[in-house]
One Martini backbone bead per residue (centre of mass of N, CA, C, O) as a GRO file, in nm:
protein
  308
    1UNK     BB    1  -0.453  -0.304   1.974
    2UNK     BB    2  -0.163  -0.458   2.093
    3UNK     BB    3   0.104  -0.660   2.038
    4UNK     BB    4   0.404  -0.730   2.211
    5UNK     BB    5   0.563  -0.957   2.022
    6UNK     BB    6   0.570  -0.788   1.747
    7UNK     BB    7   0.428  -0.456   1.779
    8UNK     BB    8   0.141  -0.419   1.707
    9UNK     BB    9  -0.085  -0.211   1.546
   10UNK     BB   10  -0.452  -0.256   1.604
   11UNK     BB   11  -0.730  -0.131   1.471
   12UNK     BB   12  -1.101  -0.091   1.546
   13UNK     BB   13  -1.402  -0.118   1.417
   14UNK     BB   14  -1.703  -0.105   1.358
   15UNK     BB   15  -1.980  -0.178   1.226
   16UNK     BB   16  -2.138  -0.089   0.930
   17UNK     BB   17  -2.406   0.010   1.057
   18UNK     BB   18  -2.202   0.206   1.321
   19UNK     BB   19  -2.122   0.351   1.000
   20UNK     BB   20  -1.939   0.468   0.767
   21UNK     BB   21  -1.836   0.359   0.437
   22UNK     BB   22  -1.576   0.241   0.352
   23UNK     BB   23  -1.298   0.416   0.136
   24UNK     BB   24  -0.973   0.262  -0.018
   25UNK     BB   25  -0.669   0.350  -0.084
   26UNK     BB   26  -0.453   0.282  -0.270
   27UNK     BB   27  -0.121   0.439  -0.350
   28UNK     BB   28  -0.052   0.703  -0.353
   29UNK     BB   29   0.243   0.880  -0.356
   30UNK     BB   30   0.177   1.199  -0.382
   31UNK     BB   31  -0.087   1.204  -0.580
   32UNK     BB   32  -0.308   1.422  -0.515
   33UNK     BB   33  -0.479   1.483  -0.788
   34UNK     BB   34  -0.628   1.203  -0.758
   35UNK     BB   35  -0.727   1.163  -0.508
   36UNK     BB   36  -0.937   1.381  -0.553
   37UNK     BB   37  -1.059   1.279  -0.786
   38UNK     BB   38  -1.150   1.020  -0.628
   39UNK     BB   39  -1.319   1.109  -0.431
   40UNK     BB   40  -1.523   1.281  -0.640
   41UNK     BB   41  -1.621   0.955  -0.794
   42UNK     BB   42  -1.704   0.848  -0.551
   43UNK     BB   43  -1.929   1.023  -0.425
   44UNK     BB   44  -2.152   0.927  -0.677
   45UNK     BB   45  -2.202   0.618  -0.508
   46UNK     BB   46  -2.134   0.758  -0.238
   47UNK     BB   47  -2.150   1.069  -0.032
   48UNK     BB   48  -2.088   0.908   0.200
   49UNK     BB   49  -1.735   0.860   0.366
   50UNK     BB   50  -1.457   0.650   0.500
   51UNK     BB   51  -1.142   0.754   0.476
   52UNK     BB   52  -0.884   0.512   0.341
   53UNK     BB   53  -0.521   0.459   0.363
   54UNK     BB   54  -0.269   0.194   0.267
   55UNK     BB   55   0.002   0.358   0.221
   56UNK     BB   56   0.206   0.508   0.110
   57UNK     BB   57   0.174   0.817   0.084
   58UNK     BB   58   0.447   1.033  -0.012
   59UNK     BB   59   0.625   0.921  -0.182
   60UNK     BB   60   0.741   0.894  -0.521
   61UNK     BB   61   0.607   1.219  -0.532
   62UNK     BB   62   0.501   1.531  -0.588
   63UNK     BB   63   0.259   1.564  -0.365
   64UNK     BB   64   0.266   1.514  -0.001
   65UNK     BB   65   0.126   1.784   0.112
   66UNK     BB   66  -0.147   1.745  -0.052
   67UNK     BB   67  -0.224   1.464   0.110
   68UNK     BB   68  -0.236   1.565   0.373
   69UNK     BB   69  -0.453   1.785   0.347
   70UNK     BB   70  -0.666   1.518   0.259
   71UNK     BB   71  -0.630   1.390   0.549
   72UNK     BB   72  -0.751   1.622   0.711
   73UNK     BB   73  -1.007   1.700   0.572
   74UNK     BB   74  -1.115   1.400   0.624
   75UNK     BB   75  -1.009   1.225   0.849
   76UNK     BB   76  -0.812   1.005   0.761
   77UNK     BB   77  -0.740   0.674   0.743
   78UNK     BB   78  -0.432   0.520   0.826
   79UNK     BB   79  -0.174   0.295   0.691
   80UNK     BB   80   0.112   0.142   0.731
   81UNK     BB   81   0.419   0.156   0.529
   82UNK     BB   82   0.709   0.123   0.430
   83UNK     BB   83   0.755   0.452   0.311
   84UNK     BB   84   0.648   0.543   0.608
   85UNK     BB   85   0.885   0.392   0.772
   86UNK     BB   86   1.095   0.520   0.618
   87UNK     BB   87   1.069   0.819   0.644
   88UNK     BB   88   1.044   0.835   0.952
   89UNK     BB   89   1.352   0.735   0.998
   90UNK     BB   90   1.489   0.995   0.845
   91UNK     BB   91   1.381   1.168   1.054
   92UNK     BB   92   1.450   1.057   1.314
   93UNK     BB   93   1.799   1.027   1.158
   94UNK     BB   94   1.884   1.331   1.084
   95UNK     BB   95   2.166   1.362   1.225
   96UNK     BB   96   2.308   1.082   1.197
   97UNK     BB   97   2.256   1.130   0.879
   98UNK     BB   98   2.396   1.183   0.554
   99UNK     BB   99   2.201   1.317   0.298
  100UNK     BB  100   2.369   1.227   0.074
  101UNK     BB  101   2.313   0.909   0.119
  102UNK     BB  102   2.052   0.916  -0.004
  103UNK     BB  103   1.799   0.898  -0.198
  104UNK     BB  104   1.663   1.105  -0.434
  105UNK     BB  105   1.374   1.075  -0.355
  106UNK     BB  106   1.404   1.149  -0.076
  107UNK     BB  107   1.528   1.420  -0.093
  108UNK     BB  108   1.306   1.527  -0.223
  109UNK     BB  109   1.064   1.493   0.007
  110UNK     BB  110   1.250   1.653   0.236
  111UNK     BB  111   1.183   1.939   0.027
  112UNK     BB  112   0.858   1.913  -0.003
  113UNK     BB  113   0.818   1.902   0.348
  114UNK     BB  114   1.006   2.126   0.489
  115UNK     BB  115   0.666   2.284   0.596
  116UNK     BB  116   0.562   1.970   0.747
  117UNK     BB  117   0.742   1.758   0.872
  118UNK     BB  118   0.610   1.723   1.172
  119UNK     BB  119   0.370   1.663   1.124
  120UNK     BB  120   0.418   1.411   0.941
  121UNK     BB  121   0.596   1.279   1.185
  122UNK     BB  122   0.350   1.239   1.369
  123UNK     BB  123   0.143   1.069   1.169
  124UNK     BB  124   0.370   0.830   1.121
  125UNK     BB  125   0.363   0.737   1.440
  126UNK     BB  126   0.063   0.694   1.459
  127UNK     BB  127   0.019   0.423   1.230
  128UNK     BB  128  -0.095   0.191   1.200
  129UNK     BB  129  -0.075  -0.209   1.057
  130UNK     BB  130  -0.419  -0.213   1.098
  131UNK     BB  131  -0.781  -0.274   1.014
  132UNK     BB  132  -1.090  -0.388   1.193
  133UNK     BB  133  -1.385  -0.577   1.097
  134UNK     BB  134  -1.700  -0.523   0.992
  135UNK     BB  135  -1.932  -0.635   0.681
  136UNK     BB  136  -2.188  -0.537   0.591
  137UNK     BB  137  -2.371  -0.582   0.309
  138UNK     BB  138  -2.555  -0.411   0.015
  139UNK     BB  139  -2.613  -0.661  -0.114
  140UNK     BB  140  -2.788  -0.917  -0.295
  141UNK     BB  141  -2.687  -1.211  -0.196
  142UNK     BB  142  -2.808  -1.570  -0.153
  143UNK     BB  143  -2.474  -1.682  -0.082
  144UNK     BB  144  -2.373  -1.447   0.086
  145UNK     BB  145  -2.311  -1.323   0.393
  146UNK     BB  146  -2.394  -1.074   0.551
  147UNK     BB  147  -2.131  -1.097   0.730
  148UNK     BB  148  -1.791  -1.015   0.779
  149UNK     BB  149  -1.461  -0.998   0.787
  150UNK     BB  150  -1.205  -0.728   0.804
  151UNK     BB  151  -0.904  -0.652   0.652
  152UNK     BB  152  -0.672  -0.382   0.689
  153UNK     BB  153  -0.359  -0.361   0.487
  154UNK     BB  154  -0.078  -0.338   0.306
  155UNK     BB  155   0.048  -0.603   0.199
  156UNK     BB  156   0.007  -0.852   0.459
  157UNK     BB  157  -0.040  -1.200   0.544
  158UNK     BB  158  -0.026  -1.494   0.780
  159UNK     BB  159  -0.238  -1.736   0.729
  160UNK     BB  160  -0.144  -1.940   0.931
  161UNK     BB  161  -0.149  -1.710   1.206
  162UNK     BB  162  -0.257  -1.467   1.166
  163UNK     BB  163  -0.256  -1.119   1.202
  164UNK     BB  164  -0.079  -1.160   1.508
  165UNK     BB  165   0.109  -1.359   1.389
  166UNK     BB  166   0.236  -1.151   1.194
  167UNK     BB  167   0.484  -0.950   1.086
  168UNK     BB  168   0.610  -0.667   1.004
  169UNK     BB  169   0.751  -0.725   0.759
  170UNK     BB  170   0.488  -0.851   0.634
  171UNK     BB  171   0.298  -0.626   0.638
  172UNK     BB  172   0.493  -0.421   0.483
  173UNK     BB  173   0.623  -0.597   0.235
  174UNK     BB  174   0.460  -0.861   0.124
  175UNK     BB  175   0.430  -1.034  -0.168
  176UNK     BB  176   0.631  -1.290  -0.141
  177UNK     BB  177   0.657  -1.635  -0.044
  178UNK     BB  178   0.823  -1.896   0.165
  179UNK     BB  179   0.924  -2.189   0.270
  180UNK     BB  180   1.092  -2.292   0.541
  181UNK     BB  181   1.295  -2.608   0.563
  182UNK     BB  182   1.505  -2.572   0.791
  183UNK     BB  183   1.367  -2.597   1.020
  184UNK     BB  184   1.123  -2.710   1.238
  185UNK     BB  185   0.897  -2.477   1.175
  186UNK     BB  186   0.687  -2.443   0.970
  187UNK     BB  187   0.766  -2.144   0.767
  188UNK     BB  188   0.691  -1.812   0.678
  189UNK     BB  189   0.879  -1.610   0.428
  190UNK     BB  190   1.011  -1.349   0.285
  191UNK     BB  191   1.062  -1.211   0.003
  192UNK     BB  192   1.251  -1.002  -0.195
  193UNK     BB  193   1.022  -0.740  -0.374
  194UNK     BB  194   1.048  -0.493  -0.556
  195UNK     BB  195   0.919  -0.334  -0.772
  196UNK     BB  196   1.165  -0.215  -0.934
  197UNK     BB  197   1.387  -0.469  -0.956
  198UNK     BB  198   1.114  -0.600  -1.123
  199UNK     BB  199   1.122  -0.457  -1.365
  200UNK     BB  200   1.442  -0.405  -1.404
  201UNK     BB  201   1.451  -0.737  -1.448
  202UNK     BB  202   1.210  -0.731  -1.680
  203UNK     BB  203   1.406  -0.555  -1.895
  204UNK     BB  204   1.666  -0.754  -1.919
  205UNK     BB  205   1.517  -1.000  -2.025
  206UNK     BB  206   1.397  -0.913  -2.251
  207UNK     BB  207   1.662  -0.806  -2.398
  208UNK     BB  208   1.780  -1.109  -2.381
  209UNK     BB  209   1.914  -1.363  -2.584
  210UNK     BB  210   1.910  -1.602  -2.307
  211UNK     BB  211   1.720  -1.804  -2.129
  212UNK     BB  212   1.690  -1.754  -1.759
  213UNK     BB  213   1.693  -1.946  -1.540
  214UNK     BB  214   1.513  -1.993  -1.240
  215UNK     BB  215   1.575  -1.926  -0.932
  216UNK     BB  216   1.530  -2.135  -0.641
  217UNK     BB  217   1.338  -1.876  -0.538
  218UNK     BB  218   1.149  -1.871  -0.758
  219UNK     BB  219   1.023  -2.143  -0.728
  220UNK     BB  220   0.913  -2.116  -0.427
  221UNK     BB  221   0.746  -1.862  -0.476
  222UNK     BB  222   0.478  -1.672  -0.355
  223UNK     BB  223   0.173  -1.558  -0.283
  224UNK     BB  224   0.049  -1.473   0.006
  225UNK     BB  225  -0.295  -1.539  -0.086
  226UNK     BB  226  -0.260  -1.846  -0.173
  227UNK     BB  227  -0.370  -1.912   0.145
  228UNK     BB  228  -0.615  -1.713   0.137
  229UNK     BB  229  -1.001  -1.872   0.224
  230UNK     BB  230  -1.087  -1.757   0.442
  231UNK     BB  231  -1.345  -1.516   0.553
  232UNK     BB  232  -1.198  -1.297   0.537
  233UNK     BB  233  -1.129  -0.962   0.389
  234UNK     BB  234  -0.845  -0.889   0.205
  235UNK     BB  235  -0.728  -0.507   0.173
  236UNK     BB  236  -0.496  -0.416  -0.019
  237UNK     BB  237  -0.123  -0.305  -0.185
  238UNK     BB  238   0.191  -0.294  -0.237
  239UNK     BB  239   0.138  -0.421  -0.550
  240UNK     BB  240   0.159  -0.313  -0.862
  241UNK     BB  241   0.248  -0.533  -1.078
  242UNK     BB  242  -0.028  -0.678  -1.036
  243UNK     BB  243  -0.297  -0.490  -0.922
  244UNK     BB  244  -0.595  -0.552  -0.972
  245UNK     BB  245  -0.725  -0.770  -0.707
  246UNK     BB  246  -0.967  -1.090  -0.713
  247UNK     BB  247  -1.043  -1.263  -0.474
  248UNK     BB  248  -1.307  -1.601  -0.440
  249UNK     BB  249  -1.528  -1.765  -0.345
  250UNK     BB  250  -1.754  -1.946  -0.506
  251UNK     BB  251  -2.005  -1.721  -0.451
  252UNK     BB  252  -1.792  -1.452  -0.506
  253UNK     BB  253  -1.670  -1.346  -0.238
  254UNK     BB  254  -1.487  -1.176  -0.138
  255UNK     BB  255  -1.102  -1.230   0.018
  256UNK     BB  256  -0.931  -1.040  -0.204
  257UNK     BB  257  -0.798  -0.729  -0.234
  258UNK     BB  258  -0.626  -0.527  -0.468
  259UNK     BB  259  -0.502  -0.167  -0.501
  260UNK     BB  260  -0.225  -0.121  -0.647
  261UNK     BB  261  -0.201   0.081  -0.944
  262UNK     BB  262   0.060   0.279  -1.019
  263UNK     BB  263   0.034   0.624  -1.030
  264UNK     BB  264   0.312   0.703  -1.024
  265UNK     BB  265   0.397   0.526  -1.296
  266UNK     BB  266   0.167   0.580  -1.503
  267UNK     BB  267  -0.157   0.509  -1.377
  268UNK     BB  268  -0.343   0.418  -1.144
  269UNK     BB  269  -0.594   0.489  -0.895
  270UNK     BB  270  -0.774   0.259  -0.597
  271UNK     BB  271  -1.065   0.209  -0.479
  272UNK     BB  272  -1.285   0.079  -0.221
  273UNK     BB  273  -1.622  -0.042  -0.161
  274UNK     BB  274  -1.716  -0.296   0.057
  275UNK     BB  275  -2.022  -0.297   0.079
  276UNK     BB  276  -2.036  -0.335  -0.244
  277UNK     BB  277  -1.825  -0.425  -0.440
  278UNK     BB  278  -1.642  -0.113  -0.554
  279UNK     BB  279  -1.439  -0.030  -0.794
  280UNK     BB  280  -1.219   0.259  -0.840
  281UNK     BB  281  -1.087   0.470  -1.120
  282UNK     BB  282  -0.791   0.665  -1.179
  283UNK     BB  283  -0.614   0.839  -1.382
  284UNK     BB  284  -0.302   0.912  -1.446
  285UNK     BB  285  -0.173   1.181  -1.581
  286UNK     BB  286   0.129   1.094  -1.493
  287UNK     BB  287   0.471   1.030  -1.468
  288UNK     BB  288   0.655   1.067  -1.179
  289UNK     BB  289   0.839   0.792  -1.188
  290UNK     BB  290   1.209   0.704  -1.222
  291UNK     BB  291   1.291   0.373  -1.226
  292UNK     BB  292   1.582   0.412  -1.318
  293UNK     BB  293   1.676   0.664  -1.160
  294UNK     BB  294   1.493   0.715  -0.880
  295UNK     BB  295   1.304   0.986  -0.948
  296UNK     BB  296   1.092   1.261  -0.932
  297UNK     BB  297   0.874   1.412  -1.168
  298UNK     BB  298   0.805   1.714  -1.137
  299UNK     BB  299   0.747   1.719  -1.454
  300UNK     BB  300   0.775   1.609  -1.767
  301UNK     BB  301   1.089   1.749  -1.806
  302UNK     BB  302   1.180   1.687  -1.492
  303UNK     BB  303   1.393   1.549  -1.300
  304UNK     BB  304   1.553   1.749  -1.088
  305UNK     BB  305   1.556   1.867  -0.751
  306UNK     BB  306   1.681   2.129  -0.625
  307UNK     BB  307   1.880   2.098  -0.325
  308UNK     BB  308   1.897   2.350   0.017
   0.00000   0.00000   0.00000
């Protein structure tokens, strides 16, 4: 389905009795050797399932050519990140814009798929907004739902509004929201909160010597998921900084699962089982992401990839 007011591309599964149990993993950002573990993990508890990534595929990470390729091996389903945004954007404007003007990781990344461009090009156009479904649960909980509603975004989206009408800007990068209350009509707005410079933000911080008052937008935001109370199931990635979260109604059944838990930044990469309610982590090898430089960490000690 498209919405044609948002622009929004949703595509739609069938329900779980009519499907294989998907198999969710949130950002991989590069991380191929990750992924493959975590493919061959979650094996142990289910043997076969459909391969679903939440986004923000290539960027930021050493082989994004490698998960492309397991991307195609599995014929994983995938939803658009803004990463994925961005880097399309990118590749889109390549004639328009200075190579040279580009951030440090991206200027890597446009150099490790240098012989997979068009295909992943391809790929990254192809990307729905989100995927819904419905999950018919094979636990045996005598307070839950045989079967729930599931949405899986990048990142969020608006409680009040629900999934069609929350707009693009939020489906791809929303962590904090704000109500506006400048207009007529009470609406939710983005803060803008990148991963990178909530960490680097609170890092100078921790090290300043005098306790900075928080500012008035600081006061006002809060997470997008404090406003969903169900029945749908909504399992996201895109907050790194929050990690692996889990809202639950009364009876425990969950109702928001976040799954982003920072691979590239030497944290771990994180699938979720929505049929079991089973979440499943592999250690990232090491940190591949430099926070503080922006670049991508080819080696252990390798911080800089020569680009020709």
């Amino acid at each position: 389905m498209q919405d044609s007011s948002n622009n929004l591309i949703i595509k739609s599964l069938a329900p779980s009795t009519d499907r294989l149990p998907l198999f969710i993993v949130g950002d991989v950002h590069g991380c191929a050797r990750e992924l493959v573990e975590l493919i061959e993990t979650a094996k142990k508890h289910i043997p076969k399932f459909q391969l679903m990534l939440v986004g923000d595929l290539f960027t930021k990470g050493p082989d994004p050519v490698g998960v492309y390729e397991v991307i195609q091996e599995h014929s994983a389903l995938c939803i658009k990140g803004n990463h994925d945004w961005a880097l399309w954007s990118t590749i889109q404007q390549a004639q328009k814009r200075s190579f040279h003007s580009l951030a440090e990781h991206t200027k890597q990344t446009l150099h490790l798929i240098r012989y997979h461009k068009r295909a992943i090009f391809d790929l990254l156009c192809s990307l729905p907004h989100a995927y819904v479904t419905t999950v018919v649960t094979q636990l045996k909980r005598s307070e839950w739902e045989t079967e729930y509603p599931l949405i899986i975004v990048h990142a969020g989206l608006d409680a009040t509004k629900g999934l069609l009408g929350t707009t693009e800007r939020m489906l791809l990068t929303a962590r904090y929201v704000k109500w506006d209350l400048k207009g007529n009509e009470k609406k939710l707005l983005v803060v803008p909160a990148g991963y990178r410079s909530e960490i680097l933000n609170q890092s100078v911080n921790s090290t300043s010597n005098t306790q900075k008052s928080a500012t008035s937008s600081e006061k006002e935001r809060f997470r997008w998921h404090e406003l969903h109370n169900g029945p749908a199931l909504i399992v996201f990635g895109h907050d790194a900084k929050q990690g692996l979260f889990r809202k639950t109604l009364p009876s425990g059944r969950p109702i928001c699962v976040g799954i982003d838990t920072g691979c590239t930044y030497g944290n771990s990469l994180t699938g979720y089982f929505p049929e079991i309610d089973l979440a499943i982590q592999v250690r990232s090898q090491r940190k591949y992401f430099d926070i503080k430089k922006n670049i991508i960490l080819l080696k252990p000690h390798q911080s800089r990839l020569a680009v020709v």
